[in-house]
Amino acid sequence: MSPTPQSPPPNSAAPTAREEILARIRRSTSGHARPAAEVDAVSRDYLTAHVHDGLIDLLAENLADYRAKVHRCTRAEIPGVVAKLLSEQGDRSVAVPDGLPEAWLEELRAPEAGVTLVPDSAALTATDLDAVDAVVSGCALAIAETGTIVLDAGPGQGRRMLTLVPDHHICVVRCPEQVVASVPQAMPLLDPGRPQTWIAGPSATSDIELDRVEGVHGPRRLDVILIEGEAG
Amino acid sequence: MSGTYVGMPSFPDAAHRATRDKQLRANLTRATHTIRDKRARAVAELEDWEGLRQAGKAIKDETLAHLDDYLLQLEAKVTEAGGIVHWARDADEANRIVTELIRATGQTEVVKVKSMATQEIGLNEHLAAEGISAYETDLAELIVQLGDDLPSHILVPAIHKNRTEIRDIFNRAMGHWGRPAPEGLTDTPADLAEAARLHLREKFLRAKVAVSGANFMVAETGTLVVLESEGNGRMCLTLPETLISVVGIEKIVPTWRDLEVFLQLLPRSSTAERMNPYTTTWTGVRDGDGPKQFHLVLLDNGRTQTLADEVGRQALRCIRCSACLNVCPVYERAGGHAYGSAYPGPIGAILTPQLRGIATDLDRSLPYASSLCGACFEACPVAIDIPEVLVHLRAKVTEDAKEHGGHRLERTAMRAATYAMTHPAAYRTAEAAAVRARKLIPKKVPFGAGKAWTETRDLPELPPQTFRQWWKETHR
């Protein structure tokens, strides 16, 4: 066990909060049956997945149900779809995470596209990003049953603030290799040491008379591009 | 800014006022029924719901049985990942730790993610007294804070306010706290949300310190998890340089895998969604991404004393989904404020008097704030037997009262009932007398302790004949 920040000062006789809380817990649980910690003994009488086929259709359906806009295309069509989604929204600048496949933004690189690409860097602050219209990212994986996309700051996803501050998020999911059926299937594929953001639809609130409103603080528009076809 | 639950009247008094507020009752009825119906559909989608529920219960029970081990494991993992762990015995200690941590940054403003734990310890009020402004960034919490009000629901804290009331609050108060409400603000939810977005974004962008709670902490990995909808959580958890999370010690799950259970149970029980729009997980600090400093304040504040009660400890399984509020006929009528703590509804009725003890009238009255209909137990995703704990706590309140001279009315009533039940002839006579006198019996008890009870409810009507008479007639 590593030393704790609250180990008692050398001359102090009074118990620290840590010692006292641990002692209280031990007193409170000592009278109870207390076998050794047995996490594996927890009965997991639930399904590891509720669906097995048609995952990509289901993902598309559930994403749309939570008001993400879903687009399906082949690998070759991505640059065109990205450019179209940006121009639809009138976006003039796009944040680009490290490791995003260059091909995805191909059409934007032409000067006549009129879009400024803003590469991610440590110098880019939240205030800078507040002036950026959109962000294009990949993801770690997507969960069909819940219509959820998981970002884990891996290549092509960038720092967490990148997909948070701009108002428009375009997220690309490689199908079928990045799609799993369920939350239980997703957990073992994700590294808890990496910061994660799970996204199900755009930012939303129902705080005012339970009327759902999109986009209070996060991106108000979420476009998800599901790419299918041979890997490339 | 923002009120406090301290010195709240007992439940019957507060409920009495709340049930007379027609606007409040209408808002609450609509809200609870809407969420309740949506939730039933979301739960019905999963045929293994009961299995998930039992697993959720078992994981939490395992956690509670070995809470010391899991806390030590968590502490080691968080520390290893670059976080700093603090322990707080009670609200005062937690507030002091957070204040010192904020002072050390040199800041006098913090942004906050909606958190029940900081609500419970009255952190905002404490910080205000220390000259630190704490801005709530959840839309509902913002409404409550700007309105100098208290939250009334765990999930939708401003549910007692309608759109017009919210517009008036924004117009009146936003300017005192930062960017004023836009000119000509309408009361459509989209416009109100936009006003909140503009008001809060400037706060997010300049904030150096954030304070949060957490829905879960994973002992095995030192990971913290926050579920939310609006993105204000992501803003607070990602943009500031320093993040301080105040979390109840019971919020642990042993393993990363265990999240697969709770990430299915919580959203469906709470907002009736397959998944909430945003979930953020973080483990300590990470170079170049997110806060540079992370402090975790582990909060006891009555949890260890709750743990000592073998019946009552199950309340510590609670994952704060609020499903029990939405199905509770008493909550629907009385509203959230009547419960006098951050935790309203059925879970509040068992959690609050255990965390705080039963020294005040309010806390003694909470176990009685229920009709024991059992709907809360049915709805609970971690199978907390709330009615069982309510009855258990009532016994404790009675026991406590006995030690302090007894509760006069209750003693008299119980004595009379005991006599009647053990003397069948007397019972028959009393029954028949009651029926004969039914036209004369008032709907209210005009005096004594019965008065408080019947001020908020009508006495049940007496039937035209006794059960015995009816039986005799129909079973000849």
XYZ file of C-alpha atoms in Angstrom:
708
model
C 0.000 0.000 0.000
C 1.397 3.392 -0.885
C 1.768 5.964 1.881
C -1.311 8.080 2.277
C -1.368 11.845 2.321
C -2.973 11.812 5.754
C -0.638 9.613 7.729
C -0.488 11.115 11.236
C 2.206 13.613 12.138
C 4.908 11.906 14.266
C 3.915 13.339 17.651
C 0.166 13.245 17.286
C -1.795 10.910 19.511
C -5.233 11.795 18.099
C -6.468 9.405 15.429
C -6.669 10.819 11.925
C -9.998 10.939 10.133
C -8.788 8.037 8.027
C -7.998 5.871 11.028
C -11.222 6.785 12.726
C -13.445 6.091 9.724
C -11.753 2.744 9.096
C -12.153 1.853 12.774
C -15.832 2.817 12.695
C -16.360 0.616 9.632
C -14.675 -2.318 11.334
C -16.811 -1.845 14.437
C -19.953 -1.536 12.340
C -19.312 -4.678 10.344
C -17.666 -6.855 12.987
C -20.874 -8.377 14.278
C -21.954 -9.456 10.817
C -21.060 -12.563 8.915
C -17.863 -11.517 7.210
C -16.248 -13.992 4.871
C -13.188 -12.831 2.963
C -13.942 -10.487 0.084
C -15.359 -12.629 -2.662
C -16.208 -10.519 -5.642
C -16.490 -13.584 -7.841
C -19.216 -14.882 -5.576
C -21.574 -12.135 -6.791
C -24.187 -13.918 -8.842
C -24.295 -12.474 -12.334
C -27.583 -13.851 -13.423
C -28.023 -11.415 -16.275
C -27.414 -11.468 -19.992
C -24.134 -10.451 -21.566
C -26.106 -9.190 -24.554
C -29.767 -8.759 -25.443
C -29.298 -8.832 -29.213
C -26.937 -10.717 -31.462
C -27.759 -9.727 -35.038
C -28.334 -6.528 -36.899
C -26.093 -4.561 -34.539
C -25.328 -1.748 -36.944
C -28.974 -1.176 -37.782
C -29.801 -1.192 -34.094
C -26.982 1.240 -33.319
C -28.256 3.577 -36.031
C -31.805 3.319 -34.733
C -30.903 3.943 -31.086
C -28.594 6.847 -31.907
C -31.353 8.466 -33.932
C -33.835 7.801 -31.135
C -31.728 10.089 -28.935
C -31.596 12.687 -31.691
C -28.138 12.120 -33.019
C -28.108 12.426 -36.819
C -26.906 9.191 -38.353
C -25.280 8.828 -41.751
C -24.177 5.589 -43.332
C -21.587 5.474 -46.055
C -18.610 3.617 -47.475
C -15.040 4.469 -46.668
C -14.607 6.216 -50.002
C -17.574 8.494 -49.348
C -16.421 9.897 -46.000
C -14.652 13.050 -47.219
C -17.786 14.094 -49.095
C -20.093 13.362 -46.158
C -17.892 15.276 -43.703
C -17.716 18.289 -46.023
C -21.462 18.253 -46.552
C -22.265 18.044 -42.825
C -19.999 20.994 -42.088
C -21.380 23.172 -44.855
C -24.981 22.334 -43.867
C -24.275 23.813 -40.491
C -22.273 26.722 -41.897
C -19.161 25.673 -39.982
C -16.019 27.625 -40.913
C -13.483 26.030 -38.581
C -12.889 22.446 -37.470
C -10.805 21.058 -34.641
C -8.706 18.062 -35.676
C -7.422 15.552 -33.126
C -4.031 13.886 -33.530
C -4.173 10.666 -35.447
C -7.376 11.381 -37.349
C -7.134 9.638 -40.753
C -6.076 12.318 -43.219
C -8.458 11.013 -45.853
C -11.506 11.951 -43.784
C -10.812 15.660 -44.204
C -9.505 15.465 -47.753
C -12.129 17.724 -49.270
C -11.623 20.380 -46.621
C -7.980 20.833 -47.456
C -8.743 22.509 -50.768
C -8.608 26.302 -50.310
C -11.982 26.692 -52.025
C -13.612 24.676 -49.218
C -13.268 27.786 -47.038
C -12.772 25.782 -43.841
C -9.954 26.381 -41.373
C -8.489 23.233 -39.856
C -7.412 23.677 -36.237
C -5.028 20.899 -35.224
C -5.140 19.928 -31.551
C -2.146 21.001 -29.517
C -1.338 21.628 -25.884
C -1.480 25.366 -26.620
C -5.118 25.207 -27.700
C -7.204 26.430 -24.747
C -10.896 26.026 -24.031
C -11.377 29.674 -24.933
C -9.683 29.041 -28.300
C -11.954 26.057 -28.847
C -14.993 28.137 -27.985
C -14.330 30.025 -31.223
C -14.131 26.793 -33.241
C -17.344 25.654 -34.908
C -16.952 21.898 -35.140
C -14.827 18.867 -34.390
C -14.371 15.616 -36.288
C -13.326 12.552 -34.308
C -13.174 8.805 -34.334
C -14.100 6.691 -31.315
C -12.983 3.713 -29.246
C -16.159 1.726 -29.767
C -19.921 1.954 -30.034
C -22.620 0.046 -28.138
C -25.619 -0.930 -30.250
C -28.177 -1.708 -27.524
C -27.846 1.636 -25.826
C -26.912 3.808 -28.811
C -23.719 4.891 -27.084
C -20.327 5.909 -28.453
C -17.263 5.689 -26.242
C -14.269 8.007 -26.673
C -11.099 7.170 -24.739
C -8.679 9.884 -25.863
C -7.018 7.422 -28.230
C -5.718 8.298 -31.702
C -8.166 10.371 -33.721
C -10.161 11.345 -30.616
C -8.009 13.938 -28.900
C -8.290 15.481 -25.454
C -11.699 15.456 -23.817
C -12.276 19.182 -24.281
C -11.926 18.851 -28.041
C -15.225 17.031 -28.474
C -16.922 19.108 -25.800
C -16.478 22.809 -26.438
C -17.261 23.166 -30.177
C -20.986 23.183 -30.858
C -20.971 20.517 -33.578
C -19.440 17.056 -33.182
C -19.024 14.729 -36.131
C -18.048 11.271 -34.938
C -16.993 8.410 -37.165
C -17.587 4.763 -36.231
C -15.925 1.974 -38.188
C -18.412 -0.792 -38.722
C -18.529 -3.577 -37.859
C -15.196 -3.753 -36.042
C -15.915 -0.964 -33.542
C -19.472 -2.041 -32.745
C -20.385 -4.266 -29.791
C -23.855 -5.344 -28.723
C -23.939 -4.383 -25.078
C -22.396 -2.655 -22.085
C -21.062 -5.985 -20.689
C -19.310 -6.591 -24.011
C -17.819 -3.102 -23.995
C -16.270 -3.083 -20.510
C -13.427 -5.598 -21.082
C -12.407 -3.743 -24.260
C -12.015 -0.424 -22.432
C -8.978 0.623 -20.415
C -10.042 2.301 -17.155
C -6.647 4.017 -17.005
C -7.670 6.214 -19.943
C -10.181 9.029 -19.415
C -13.434 8.091 -21.104
C -16.425 9.964 -22.406
C -19.515 7.969 -23.205
C -21.890 9.792 -25.507
C -25.534 8.935 -26.196
C -26.998 11.678 -28.341
C -26.277 15.376 -28.097
C -26.288 17.313 -24.835
C -29.827 17.396 -23.490
C -31.856 18.584 -20.532
C -35.361 17.876 -19.339
C -35.176 20.151 -16.349
C -37.881 22.555 -17.466
C -41.260 20.840 -17.145
C -39.591 17.680 -18.493
C -39.517 19.116 -22.013
C -36.406 17.748 -23.670
C -34.114 20.469 -25.018
C -30.943 19.621 -26.909
C -27.665 21.303 -26.220
C -27.411 23.108 -22.959
C -23.662 22.969 -22.533
C -22.138 20.344 -24.773
C -22.364 20.115 -28.573
C -25.888 20.830 -29.716
C -25.516 18.789 -32.829
C -24.087 15.274 -32.984
C -23.583 13.677 -36.407
C -22.541 10.050 -36.387
C -21.081 8.570 -39.552
C -21.213 4.792 -39.679
C -18.705 3.621 -42.241
C -19.096 0.195 -43.716
C -17.244 -1.748 -46.351
C -13.744 -3.144 -46.601
C -11.134 -1.914 -44.131
C -8.833 0.814 -45.372
C -27.752 32.535 -1.684
C -29.613 29.265 -1.635
C -31.407 28.160 1.473
C -30.668 25.479 3.961
C -32.571 22.534 5.326
C -31.464 23.285 8.873
C -34.353 24.003 11.207
C -36.980 22.596 8.864
C -40.299 21.782 10.521
C -41.333 18.163 10.932
C -42.689 16.329 7.920
C -46.407 16.679 8.746
C -46.108 20.479 9.110
C -44.125 20.905 5.925
C -46.336 18.473 4.030
C -49.386 20.316 5.252
C -48.186 23.482 3.553
C -47.058 21.678 0.417
C -50.332 19.851 -0.134
C -52.178 23.192 -0.158
C -49.962 24.458 -2.988
C -51.979 23.579 -6.084
C -49.281 24.655 -8.550
C -46.717 22.503 -6.788
C -48.990 19.476 -6.744
C -49.832 19.860 -10.419
C -46.139 20.178 -11.384
C -45.193 17.178 -9.278
C -48.019 14.943 -10.423
C -47.253 15.577 -14.053
C -43.543 15.048 -13.557
C -43.677 11.910 -11.480
C -46.262 10.231 -13.697
C -44.375 11.059 -16.883
C -41.063 9.712 -15.602
C -42.752 6.716 -14.016
C -44.430 5.633 -17.257
C -41.313 6.171 -19.349
C -39.274 4.228 -16.842
C -41.597 1.236 -16.922
C -41.110 1.052 -20.696
C -37.308 1.396 -20.455
C -37.099 -1.348 -17.845
C -39.414 -3.648 -19.803
C -36.904 -3.568 -22.686
C -34.499 -5.696 -20.642
C -35.763 -9.197 -19.981
C -32.931 -9.772 -17.478
C -33.861 -6.736 -15.323
C -34.409 -8.821 -12.188
C -31.019 -10.489 -12.663
C -29.348 -7.096 -13.018
C -31.188 -5.860 -9.951
C -30.077 -8.801 -7.855
C -26.496 -8.432 -9.083
C -26.587 -4.716 -8.240
C -27.797 -5.567 -4.748
C -25.176 -8.289 -4.295
C -22.300 -6.083 -5.486
C -23.301 -3.304 -3.102
C -23.749 -5.707 -0.188
C -20.312 -7.152 -0.855
C -18.916 -3.615 -0.930
C -20.554 -2.698 2.380
C -19.424 -5.903 4.096
C -15.783 -5.125 3.257
C -15.946 -1.380 2.972
C -12.637 -0.819 4.780
C -10.743 -3.074 2.364
C -12.259 -1.469 -0.705
C -11.620 2.053 0.568
C -7.962 1.241 1.164
C -7.688 -0.304 -2.275
C -9.326 2.751 -3.822
C -7.059 5.110 -1.915
C -3.967 3.275 -3.104
C -5.114 3.286 -6.727
C -6.139 6.935 -6.790
C -2.834 7.907 -5.186
C -0.898 5.780 -7.661
C -2.673 7.579 -10.510
C -1.637 10.993 -9.179
C -4.725 11.908 -7.153
C -4.747 12.953 -3.494
C -7.178 11.299 -1.081
C -8.652 13.033 1.985
C -10.946 11.574 4.630
C -13.754 13.495 6.309
C -15.557 12.242 9.408
C -18.441 14.674 9.080
C -19.848 17.615 7.150
C -17.737 20.203 8.984
C -14.540 18.365 8.278
C -15.415 17.862 4.599
C -16.331 21.540 4.207
C -13.099 22.572 5.883
C -10.991 20.330 3.640
C -12.660 21.621 0.474
C -12.293 25.232 1.605
C -8.588 24.763 2.299
C -8.040 23.069 -1.042
C -9.740 25.927 -2.869
C -7.812 28.527 -0.838
C -4.563 26.824 -1.805
C -5.350 27.506 -5.468
C -5.797 31.218 -4.750
C -9.258 31.160 -6.342
C -12.491 32.580 -4.939
C -14.854 31.044 -7.499
C -15.623 27.418 -8.299
C -17.958 25.689 -10.728
C -19.967 22.741 -9.477
C -21.428 19.570 -10.902
C -24.750 18.629 -9.322
C -23.902 16.504 -6.325
C -26.039 15.084 -3.556
C -23.063 14.743 -1.204
C -22.200 18.454 -1.323
C -25.887 19.274 -0.949
C -25.985 17.010 2.099
C -23.072 18.770 3.799
C -24.220 22.274 2.849
C -20.981 23.013 1.025
C -22.249 26.000 -0.972
C -23.414 27.825 2.137
C -20.159 27.056 3.899
C -18.098 28.325 0.955
C -20.218 31.476 0.725
C -19.483 32.181 4.401
C -15.785 31.752 3.594
C -15.981 34.219 0.713
C -15.945 31.634 -2.082
C -18.661 31.662 -4.755
C -19.773 28.201 -5.844
C -21.703 28.225 -9.126
C -24.087 25.355 -9.766
C -23.932 24.455 -13.450
C -26.679 21.874 -13.839
C -29.635 23.754 -15.321
C -32.013 22.708 -12.562
C -29.491 23.435 -9.824
C -28.876 26.819 -11.431
C -32.601 27.561 -11.300
C -32.697 26.545 -7.647
C -29.594 28.561 -6.817
C -30.684 31.715 -8.663
C -34.127 31.398 -7.070
C -32.600 31.184 -3.591
C -34.478 27.939 -3.250
C -33.823 24.309 -2.323
C -33.821 21.253 -4.595
C -36.991 19.167 -4.347
C -36.138 16.090 -6.395
C -32.953 14.068 -6.751
C -33.002 13.925 -10.528
C -34.920 17.055 -11.501
C -34.277 19.409 -8.565
C -36.339 22.294 -9.958
C -39.370 20.230 -10.880
C -41.503 22.289 -8.521
C -41.000 25.348 -10.754
C -42.809 25.870 -14.043
C -41.460 27.678 -17.096
C -42.884 31.086 -16.240
C -41.459 30.949 -12.746
C -38.092 29.963 -14.224
C -38.118 32.872 -16.672
C -38.854 35.281 -13.855
C -35.989 33.871 -11.802
C -33.576 34.206 -14.737
C -34.659 37.779 -15.443
C -34.372 38.724 -11.825
C -31.155 36.989 -10.749
C -28.816 36.143 -13.632
C -27.411 39.648 -13.806
C -26.294 39.535 -10.178
C -24.175 36.471 -10.846
C -22.728 37.098 -14.282
C -24.130 37.456 -17.751
C -27.725 38.728 -17.452
C -30.673 37.023 -19.132
C -31.138 38.102 -22.768
C -33.613 40.929 -23.486
C -37.155 39.737 -24.089
C -36.521 36.221 -22.786
C -39.562 34.015 -23.460
C -40.605 31.103 -21.302
C -40.098 28.374 -23.905
C -37.727 25.705 -22.572
C -35.374 26.106 -25.553
C -34.964 29.846 -24.904
C -34.458 29.282 -21.205
C -31.849 26.612 -21.860
C -30.061 28.953 -24.282
C -30.007 31.705 -21.663
C -28.451 29.245 -19.198
C -25.913 28.135 -21.808
C -24.723 31.691 -22.409
C -24.714 32.551 -18.718
C -22.719 29.476 -17.754
C -20.313 29.203 -20.641
C -18.364 32.236 -19.517
C -18.069 30.606 -16.103
C -16.811 27.314 -17.536
C -14.201 29.058 -19.628
C -12.713 31.022 -16.770
C -13.069 28.433 -13.994
C -9.845 27.172 -12.458
C -11.442 24.937 -9.837
C -14.381 22.550 -10.012
C -16.200 20.629 -7.302
C -18.083 17.429 -8.094
C -19.472 14.296 -6.552
C -19.373 10.903 -8.228
C -21.879 8.205 -9.049
C -19.342 5.428 -8.653
C -15.756 4.837 -7.581
C -13.987 1.657 -8.703
C -11.763 0.190 -5.979
C -9.795 -2.040 -8.337
C -8.686 0.795 -10.620
C -9.198 4.070 -8.711
C -11.612 5.272 -11.384
C -14.391 7.793 -10.690
C -17.563 7.914 -12.749
C -20.096 10.704 -13.297
C -23.323 10.252 -15.273
C -25.138 13.313 -16.610
C -27.131 14.740 -19.495
C -26.232 18.319 -20.162
C -22.477 18.384 -20.620
C -21.978 20.694 -17.656
C -20.440 17.717 -15.902
C -17.962 17.205 -18.738
C -17.139 20.911 -18.631
C -16.412 20.884 -14.892
C -14.583 17.564 -14.928
C -12.394 18.456 -17.893
C -11.684 22.187 -18.200
C -10.516 23.438 -14.761
C -6.985 22.936 -13.464
C -8.101 21.557 -10.119
C -10.893 19.069 -9.531
C -12.204 18.301 -6.044
C -14.654 15.402 -5.740
C -16.618 14.889 -2.540
C -17.952 11.354 -2.452
C -19.752 9.254 0.165
C -17.700 6.246 1.223
C -20.503 3.885 0.175
C -20.235 4.825 -3.496
C -17.619 2.186 -4.230
C -17.942 -0.787 -6.505
C -15.196 -3.398 -6.288
C -14.314 -3.882 -9.957
C -14.381 -2.138 -13.329
C -16.584 -4.956 -14.563
C -19.206 -4.126 -11.919
C -19.977 -0.934 -13.814
C -21.635 -3.075 -16.487
C -24.429 -3.695 -13.995
C -24.876 -0.127 -12.777
C -24.537 1.501 -16.184
C -27.565 -0.551 -17.169
C -29.540 -0.059 -13.954
C -29.026 3.642 -13.293
C -30.021 5.419 -16.540
C -33.132 3.326 -17.046
C -34.242 3.754 -13.433
C -33.449 7.405 -13.305
C -34.224 9.191 -16.573
C -35.793 6.176 -18.283
C -33.136 6.300 -20.973
C -31.149 3.378 -22.372
C -28.114 5.482 -21.553
C -27.718 9.016 -20.273
C -26.228 11.418 -22.839
C -22.831 11.709 -21.118
C -20.762 9.538 -18.829
C -17.286 10.649 -17.797
C -14.712 8.355 -16.187
C -11.313 9.425 -14.918
C -8.483 7.798 -13.012
C -6.249 10.220 -11.154
C -4.747 12.848 -13.442
C -3.560 12.524 -17.005
C -0.832 14.526 -18.687
C -2.232 17.080 -21.091
C -5.868 16.025 -20.699
C -8.127 17.326 -17.959
C -7.293 18.741 -14.513
C -3.681 18.822 -13.347
C -4.699 18.246 -9.727
C -7.301 15.847 -8.467
C -8.494 15.638 -4.863
C -10.892 13.001 -3.617
C -12.644 13.735 -0.314
C -14.110 10.534 1.145
C -17.124 11.426 3.259
C -18.467 9.482 6.243
C -21.030 11.880 7.803
C -23.204 9.210 9.375
C -22.562 6.437 6.877
C -20.571 4.276 9.290
C -23.302 4.556 11.926
C -25.837 3.536 9.264
C -23.623 0.603 8.388
C -23.864 -0.633 11.972
C -27.617 -1.206 11.664
C -28.153 -4.570 10.023
C -31.628 -3.715 8.735
C -31.012 -0.064 7.986
C -27.642 -0.421 6.264
C -29.306 -1.485 3.005
C -30.106 2.201 2.470
C -26.399 2.573 1.669
C -26.936 0.532 -1.492
C -28.794 3.531 -2.938
C -27.469 4.776 -6.289
C -29.569 7.999 -6.181
C -31.705 7.156 -9.216
C -34.898 8.698 -7.736
C -37.189 5.962 -9.072
C -38.702 5.632 -5.576
C -39.708 9.294 -5.548
C -41.615 9.025 -8.779
C -43.768 6.121 -7.657
C -44.452 7.378 -4.140
C -47.986 8.670 -3.474
C -46.754 10.584 -0.436
C -43.908 12.319 -2.291
C -46.267 13.212 -5.114
C -48.476 15.137 -2.739
C -46.020 16.456 -0.183
C -43.213 17.481 -2.531
C -39.505 17.252 -1.940
C -38.974 20.081 0.494
C -41.136 18.519 3.180
C -38.505 15.849 3.782
C -36.101 18.487 5.036
C -32.869 17.152 3.565
C -31.006 16.692 0.311
C -32.643 13.276 0.058
C -36.401 13.527 -0.423
C -38.991 10.815 -0.982
C -38.931 7.248 0.315
C -35.143 6.925 0.218
C -34.866 10.203 2.119
C -37.307 8.928 4.711
C -34.921 6.074 5.556
C -31.557 7.599 4.711
C -31.816 10.988 6.409
C -32.800 9.811 9.907
C -30.025 7.226 9.769
C -27.333 9.648 8.608
C -28.417 12.378 11.015
C -29.912 10.338 13.834
C -33.363 10.893 15.314
C -32.710 13.797 17.644
C -35.080 16.294 16.000
C -38.837 16.261 15.403
C -38.219 16.289 11.680
C -35.943 13.273 11.720
C -38.295 11.391 14.042
C -41.220 12.150 11.737
C -39.535 10.921 8.539
C -40.080 7.173 9.041
C -43.799 8.002 9.186
C -43.731 9.869 5.854
C -44.987 6.825 4.025
C -48.101 4.783 3.436
C -45.982 1.596 3.299
C -47.565 0.764 -0.063
C -44.380 -0.923 -1.247
C -44.156 0.771 -4.657
C -40.714 2.139 -3.773
C -39.319 -1.339 -3.125
C -40.697 -2.564 -6.449
C -39.055 0.330 -8.281
C -35.667 0.214 -6.547
C -32.950 -1.019 -8.941
C -30.833 -2.311 -6.048
C -33.795 -3.852 -4.223
C -33.680 -1.738 -1.070
C -36.618 -2.904 1.038
C -37.642 0.627 1.986
C -40.872 -0.417 3.770
C -38.909 -2.853 5.917
C -36.481 -0.120 6.943
C -39.323 2.347 7.568
C -41.007 -0.038 9.975
C -37.674 -0.792 11.604
C -36.992 2.912 12.080
C -40.494 3.526 13.444
C -39.732 0.952 16.091
C -36.536 2.805 16.896
C -38.362 6.127 17.155
C -40.913 4.543 19.493
C -38.170 2.930 21.540
C -36.382 6.246 21.748
C -39.601 7.981 22.774
C -40.158 5.407 25.517
C -36.763 6.176 26.930
C -37.714 9.819 26.946
C -41.082 9.414 28.593
C -43.050 8.034 25.695
C -45.262 9.459 23.031
C -48.517 10.192 24.804
C -51.047 9.815 22.025
C -49.436 6.734 20.582
C -49.293 5.055 23.976
C -52.954 5.724 24.637
C -54.000 4.520 21.200
C -51.932 1.365 21.407
C -53.257 0.558 24.863
C -56.843 0.927 23.686
C -56.163 -1.170 20.597
C -54.484 -3.882 22.631
C -57.459 -4.064 24.961
C -59.970 -4.248 22.106
C -58.002 -6.848 20.174
C -57.716 -9.103 23.203
C -61.354 -8.663 24.230
C -63.502 -9.699 21.227
C -66.749 -8.570 22.806
C -65.427 -5.091 23.418
C -64.122 -4.980 19.853
C -67.551 -5.980 18.461
C -69.250 -3.333 20.538
C -66.811 -0.634 19.540
C -67.139 -1.583 15.884
C -70.893 -1.500 15.926
C -70.897 1.762 17.846
C -68.604 3.291 15.262
C -70.912 2.303 12.428
C -73.977 3.679 14.183
C -72.197 6.921 14.833
C -70.695 7.248 11.364
C -72.780 10.242 10.348
C -71.590 12.080 13.410
C -67.895 11.458 12.933
C -66.025 14.465 11.542
C -63.562 14.224 8.678
C -60.901 15.828 10.823
C -59.720 15.300 14.331
C -59.947 18.831 15.721
C -57.499 18.513 18.605
C -54.392 16.763 19.922
C -51.834 14.882 17.921
C -54.557 13.461 15.681
C -55.071 16.994 14.424
C -51.711 17.110 12.679
C -52.459 13.840 10.940
C -55.904 14.783 9.718
C -55.056 18.316 8.689
C -53.415 16.903 5.609
C -55.718 13.913 5.105
C -59.353 13.057 5.568
C -60.196 10.312 7.993
C -61.392 7.245 6.116
C -65.145 6.972 5.827
C -66.726 4.361 8.002
C -68.631 1.739 6.039
C -72.420 1.462 6.554
C -72.089 -1.891 8.278
C -69.365 -3.760 10.104
C -67.490 -6.602 8.494
C -69.156 -8.975 10.924
C -72.623 -7.759 9.953
C -71.781 -8.071 6.261
C -70.372 -11.574 6.720
C -73.460 -12.675 8.611
C -75.740 -11.379 5.877
C -73.853 -12.785 2.913
C -72.791 -16.148 4.387
C -75.919 -17.499 5.922
